[in-house]
Amino acid sequence: MSDDTVTEIGWSSTDLASRRALWSMSLSDGDKKLLWADAQAGRWHRADRVREMLRTFVLGSTRSAGFAHVGNLMDPAAPEDDIVAGLSFVLREFGEIVVQNAQGDLTQVLRDRDGDGATELGFHCDTCDLLVLLCLQPAVRGGGDTKLASARNVHDIIERERPDVLTTLREEWTFDRTGRAGEQIVVAPIFSTGQDGTVSCYYQPRTVRTSPEKGGPPLSARQWEALGVLDEVLYRPEIAFGLSMAAGDLLIIRNSRVLHGRSPYVDEPGPGSRRMLRVWMNTEVL
């Protein structure tokens, strides 16, 4: 499929469940071995065919569905430092890895912190072009699924049901991210439409609501209502697609197109604990 024929789609959870080939592929064990041999050498040589296959798939999926899932990308039993180095090599195809927190980390392993995994993580967008998640170990008792929601689908529902609210969501909002990586104060619409008709979204429910407490402009009654409508639509059963990732699976999310969250899970200490390697990227490719 050429780049010119790839178009944005808005999807529901049912759409994704029935069209898995649109957003998911798996590497064979042989292709995985070739890919990681090149990654360890730090240069493309034996795995050029695998490289091009991955690139074509990721570009197509992130442009249409807004995300790409690749199963069996790596051996989760490999040393963590080797996994980080290998993944960083593979991701060169898609952009630049950027700092993701105030400590300056380029990679971070997400895990349960004092039981916070038992709390659902609400829908939001990270402040980067691409969010990359590599599953090192799923929660041994289940749960901890990545939740995905199509910005286009949510936008279109609100446009049909509450066009007045969509007008408000298209205005500029202030997100106070003081103390975090990247821009400290982001002023942007929650929804916007590009010249090509694609819908973009930027939403952080906590920073937009607490911005007035930090000196930002106060939220009007109209804005509070708009946030309430947005959250109500986001949490309709047909909106969220829950993705269970196995150890070794890769997920690349285009932040402007897909909101993400996480379902709750109960973790246990030791080698069975849930661990997800996170990378932030900026790119001009996608």
Coordinates of C-alpha atoms in Angstrom, one line a residue:
M1 CA 0.0 0.0 0.0
S2 CA 1.5 3.3 -1.0
D3 CA 1.6 6.3 1.3
D4 CA -0.9 8.1 -0.9
T5 CA -3.6 5.5 -0.4
V6 CA -3.4 5.4 3.4
T7 CA -6.2 7.4 4.9
E8 CA -7.3 8.1 8.5
I9 CA -10.2 6.1 9.9
G10 CA -12.2 6.6 13.0
W11 CA -12.8 3.3 14.8
S12 CA -14.8 1.7 17.6
S13 CA -13.7 -1.3 19.7
T14 CA -15.8 -3.6 17.5
D15 CA -14.1 -2.3 14.3
L16 CA -10.7 -3.1 15.6
A17 CA -11.6 -6.5 16.9
S18 CA -12.8 -7.5 13.4
R19 CA -9.9 -5.8 11.5
R20 CA -6.8 -7.0 13.3
A21 CA -4.7 -7.1 10.2
L22 CA -5.1 -3.3 9.9
W23 CA -3.1 -2.7 13.0
S24 CA -1.3 -5.9 14.1
M25 CA 1.3 -8.2 12.7
S26 CA 3.8 -10.7 14.2
L27 CA 7.3 -11.5 13.3
S28 CA 8.4 -15.1 12.7
D29 CA 11.1 -16.4 15.0
G30 CA 13.4 -16.4 12.0
D31 CA 12.8 -12.7 11.2
K32 CA 13.1 -11.8 14.8
K33 CA 16.5 -13.5 14.9
L34 CA 17.7 -11.6 11.8
L35 CA 16.4 -8.3 13.2
W36 CA 18.2 -8.6 16.5
A37 CA 21.4 -9.8 15.0
D38 CA 21.5 -6.5 13.1
A39 CA 20.5 -4.6 16.2
Q40 CA 23.4 -6.1 18.1
A41 CA 25.8 -5.2 15.3
G42 CA 24.4 -1.7 15.2
R43 CA 23.9 -1.7 11.4
W44 CA 21.4 -3.0 8.9
H45 CA 22.7 -6.0 6.9
R46 CA 20.9 -9.3 7.1
A47 CA 17.5 -7.9 8.1
D48 CA 16.9 -5.4 5.4
R49 CA 13.8 -7.2 4.2
V50 CA 12.5 -7.3 7.8
R51 CA 13.3 -3.7 8.3
E52 CA 11.4 -2.7 5.2
M53 CA 8.4 -4.9 6.2
L54 CA 8.3 -3.3 9.6
R55 CA 8.6 0.2 8.3
T56 CA 5.8 -0.2 5.7
F57 CA 3.5 -1.8 8.3
V58 CA 4.1 0.8 11.0
L59 CA 3.8 3.8 8.6
G60 CA 0.5 2.4 7.2
S61 CA -1.0 1.5 10.5
T62 CA -0.2 4.7 12.3
R63 CA -1.5 6.7 9.4
S64 CA -4.8 4.8 9.2
A65 CA -5.7 3.4 12.6
G66 CA -3.3 5.7 14.5
F67 CA -1.2 2.9 16.1
A68 CA 0.7 -0.3 15.2
H69 CA 1.1 -3.5 17.2
V70 CA 4.0 -5.9 16.4
G71 CA 4.0 -9.2 18.1
N72 CA 7.2 -11.3 18.9
L73 CA 9.5 -8.4 18.2
M74 CA 12.1 -9.4 20.8
D75 CA 13.2 -12.1 23.3
P76 CA 12.0 -10.9 26.7
A77 CA 14.6 -13.1 28.4
A78 CA 17.4 -11.0 27.0
P79 CA 19.3 -8.6 29.3
E80 CA 17.4 -5.4 29.8
D81 CA 20.4 -3.3 28.6
D82 CA 20.5 -5.3 25.4
I83 CA 16.8 -4.9 24.9
V84 CA 17.0 -1.1 25.3
A85 CA 20.0 -0.8 22.9
G86 CA 18.3 -3.1 20.3
L87 CA 15.0 -1.3 20.5
S88 CA 16.7 2.1 20.1
F89 CA 18.4 0.8 17.0
V90 CA 15.1 -0.4 15.5
L91 CA 13.3 2.9 16.3
R92 CA 15.8 4.9 14.3
E93 CA 13.6 4.3 11.3
F94 CA 10.8 6.4 12.8
G95 CA 12.3 9.4 14.4
E96 CA 14.3 10.8 17.4
I97 CA 14.0 9.4 20.9
V98 CA 13.4 12.3 23.3
V99 CA 13.5 12.9 27.1
Q100 CA 10.3 11.8 28.8
N101 CA 10.5 13.0 32.3
A102 CA 12.1 15.7 34.5
Q103 CA 15.0 13.4 35.3
G104 CA 16.1 13.3 31.7
D105 CA 15.4 9.6 31.1
L106 CA 15.2 8.5 27.4
T107 CA 13.7 5.2 28.4
Q108 CA 11.7 4.2 31.5
V109 CA 10.4 0.8 32.7
L110 CA 6.9 1.2 34.0
R111 CA 5.9 -1.0 36.9
D112 CA 3.6 -1.0 39.9
R113 CA 4.6 1.6 42.5
D114 CA 3.1 1.1 45.9
G115 CA 0.0 -0.6 44.5
D116 CA -0.8 2.2 42.0
G117 CA -1.4 -0.5 39.3
A118 CA -4.7 -1.3 41.0
T119 CA -6.0 2.2 39.9
E120 CA -7.2 2.6 36.3
L121 CA -5.1 5.1 34.3
G122 CA -7.5 7.4 32.4
F123 CA -7.4 8.4 28.8
H124 CA -4.8 11.0 27.9
C125 CA -2.2 12.0 25.3
D126 CA 1.5 12.1 26.0
T127 CA 3.5 15.2 25.0
C128 CA 5.4 13.7 22.1
D129 CA 4.6 12.5 18.5
L130 CA 4.9 8.8 19.2
L131 CA 4.5 6.7 22.4
V132 CA 6.4 3.4 22.2
L133 CA 5.7 0.6 24.6
L134 CA 7.6 -2.7 24.7
C135 CA 6.1 -5.4 26.9
L136 CA 8.8 -7.0 29.0
Q137 CA 6.4 -8.9 31.3
P138 CA 2.5 -8.7 31.4
A139 CA 0.8 -8.8 34.8
V140 CA 0.9 -12.4 35.9
R141 CA -2.7 -12.3 37.2
G142 CA -4.1 -10.5 34.1
G143 CA -5.2 -6.9 33.7
G144 CA -3.0 -4.0 32.9
D145 CA -4.3 -3.9 29.3
T146 CA -3.5 -0.8 27.3
K147 CA -6.7 1.0 26.5
L148 CA -7.0 2.8 23.1
A149 CA -9.5 5.3 21.8
S150 CA -9.8 6.8 18.4
A151 CA -9.7 10.6 18.5
R152 CA -11.5 10.8 15.2
N153 CA -14.3 8.6 16.5
V154 CA -14.7 10.6 19.7
H155 CA -14.6 13.9 17.7
D156 CA -17.3 12.7 15.3
I157 CA -19.6 11.5 18.1
I158 CA -19.4 14.9 19.9
E159 CA -19.9 16.7 16.5
R160 CA -23.1 14.8 16.0
E161 CA -24.5 14.9 19.5
R162 CA -23.1 18.2 20.9
P163 CA -21.7 20.5 18.2
D164 CA -21.7 23.4 20.7
V165 CA -19.3 21.4 22.9
L166 CA -17.0 20.6 20.0
T167 CA -16.7 24.3 19.3
T168 CA -15.5 24.8 22.8
L169 CA -13.1 21.8 22.6
R170 CA -11.6 23.4 19.4
E171 CA -10.7 26.5 21.3
E172 CA -7.3 27.0 23.0
W173 CA -6.8 25.3 26.4
T174 CA -4.0 25.7 28.9
F175 CA -2.2 22.6 30.1
D176 CA 0.2 23.4 33.0
R177 CA 3.0 20.7 32.9
T178 CA 5.4 22.5 35.3
G179 CA 8.2 20.2 36.4
R180 CA 7.7 17.7 33.6
A181 CA 9.8 17.0 30.5
G182 CA 9.3 19.1 27.4
E183 CA 7.1 22.2 27.2
Q184 CA 6.0 23.3 30.7
I185 CA 2.9 25.2 29.5
V186 CA 1.1 23.9 26.5
V187 CA -1.6 26.0 25.0
A188 CA -3.5 24.1 22.4
P189 CA -7.0 23.0 21.3
I190 CA -8.2 19.6 22.5
F191 CA -9.5 18.9 19.0
S192 CA -8.3 20.3 15.8
T193 CA -8.6 19.5 12.1
G194 CA -5.8 19.6 9.6
Q195 CA -5.8 20.9 6.1
D196 CA -6.0 17.3 4.9
G197 CA -9.1 16.7 7.1
T198 CA -7.4 14.5 9.7
V199 CA -8.4 15.1 13.3
S200 CA -5.8 15.7 16.0
C201 CA -6.2 15.6 19.8
Y202 CA -4.3 16.8 22.8
Y203 CA -5.8 15.9 26.2
Q204 CA -4.4 15.6 29.6
P205 CA -7.3 15.5 32.1
R206 CA -5.3 16.4 35.2
T207 CA -3.1 19.2 33.8
V208 CA -6.0 21.0 32.1
R209 CA -8.1 20.9 35.2
T210 CA -5.3 22.0 37.6
S211 CA -3.9 24.8 35.4
P212 CA -6.1 27.5 37.0
E213 CA -4.7 26.5 40.4
K214 CA -1.2 27.2 39.2
G215 CA -2.0 30.7 37.8
G216 CA -3.5 29.7 34.4
P217 CA -6.8 31.2 33.1
P218 CA -9.9 30.0 35.0
L219 CA -12.2 27.5 33.3
S220 CA -15.6 28.8 32.5
A221 CA -18.8 26.8 33.2
R222 CA -18.9 26.1 29.4
Q223 CA -15.4 24.6 29.5
W224 CA -16.2 22.5 32.6
E225 CA -19.2 21.2 30.8
A226 CA -17.2 20.4 27.6
L227 CA -14.6 18.4 29.7
G228 CA -17.5 16.4 31.3
V229 CA -19.0 15.6 27.9
L230 CA -15.6 14.6 26.5
D231 CA -15.0 12.2 29.4
E232 CA -18.5 10.8 29.2
V233 CA -18.0 9.9 25.5
L234 CA -14.5 8.5 26.2
Y235 CA -15.8 6.0 28.7
R236 CA -18.7 4.6 26.7
P237 CA -18.3 0.9 26.4
E238 CA -17.9 0.9 22.6
I239 CA -15.1 3.5 22.6
A240 CA -12.2 1.8 24.3
F241 CA -10.3 -1.0 22.8
G242 CA -8.4 -3.1 25.3
L243 CA -5.1 -4.5 24.0
S244 CA -3.4 -7.3 26.0
M245 CA 0.3 -7.4 25.2
A246 CA 2.5 -10.5 25.6
A247 CA 6.1 -10.4 26.6
G248 CA 8.1 -9.2 23.5
D249 CA 5.2 -7.3 21.9
L250 CA 5.7 -3.7 20.6
L251 CA 3.1 -1.0 20.5
I252 CA 3.6 2.4 18.7
I253 CA 0.9 5.0 19.3
R254 CA 0.5 8.3 17.4
N255 CA -0.4 10.6 20.2
S256 CA -2.4 13.1 18.1
R257 CA -4.6 10.4 16.8
V258 CA -5.1 7.9 19.6
L259 CA -5.7 8.5 23.3
H260 CA -4.5 5.8 25.6
G261 CA -4.9 4.6 29.2
R262 CA -4.5 1.4 31.2
S263 CA -6.9 -1.0 32.9
P264 CA -6.2 -1.8 36.6
Y265 CA -4.2 -4.9 37.6
V266 CA -3.0 -6.5 40.8
D267 CA 0.8 -7.1 40.7
E268 CA 3.0 -9.4 42.7
P269 CA 6.7 -8.8 43.5
G270 CA 9.5 -10.7 41.8
P271 CA 10.0 -11.9 38.2
G272 CA 6.3 -12.1 37.6
S273 CA 5.7 -8.3 38.1
R274 CA 4.4 -6.3 35.2
R275 CA 7.0 -4.3 33.4
M276 CA 6.6 -2.1 30.3
L277 CA 9.5 -0.3 28.6
R278 CA 8.4 3.2 27.5
V279 CA 10.0 5.4 24.9
W280 CA 8.9 8.9 23.7
M281 CA 9.7 9.9 20.1
N282 CA 9.4 12.9 17.9
T283 CA 9.2 12.4 14.1
E284 CA 8.6 14.0 10.8
V285 CA 8.1 10.6 9.1
L286 CA 4.6 9.9 10.4

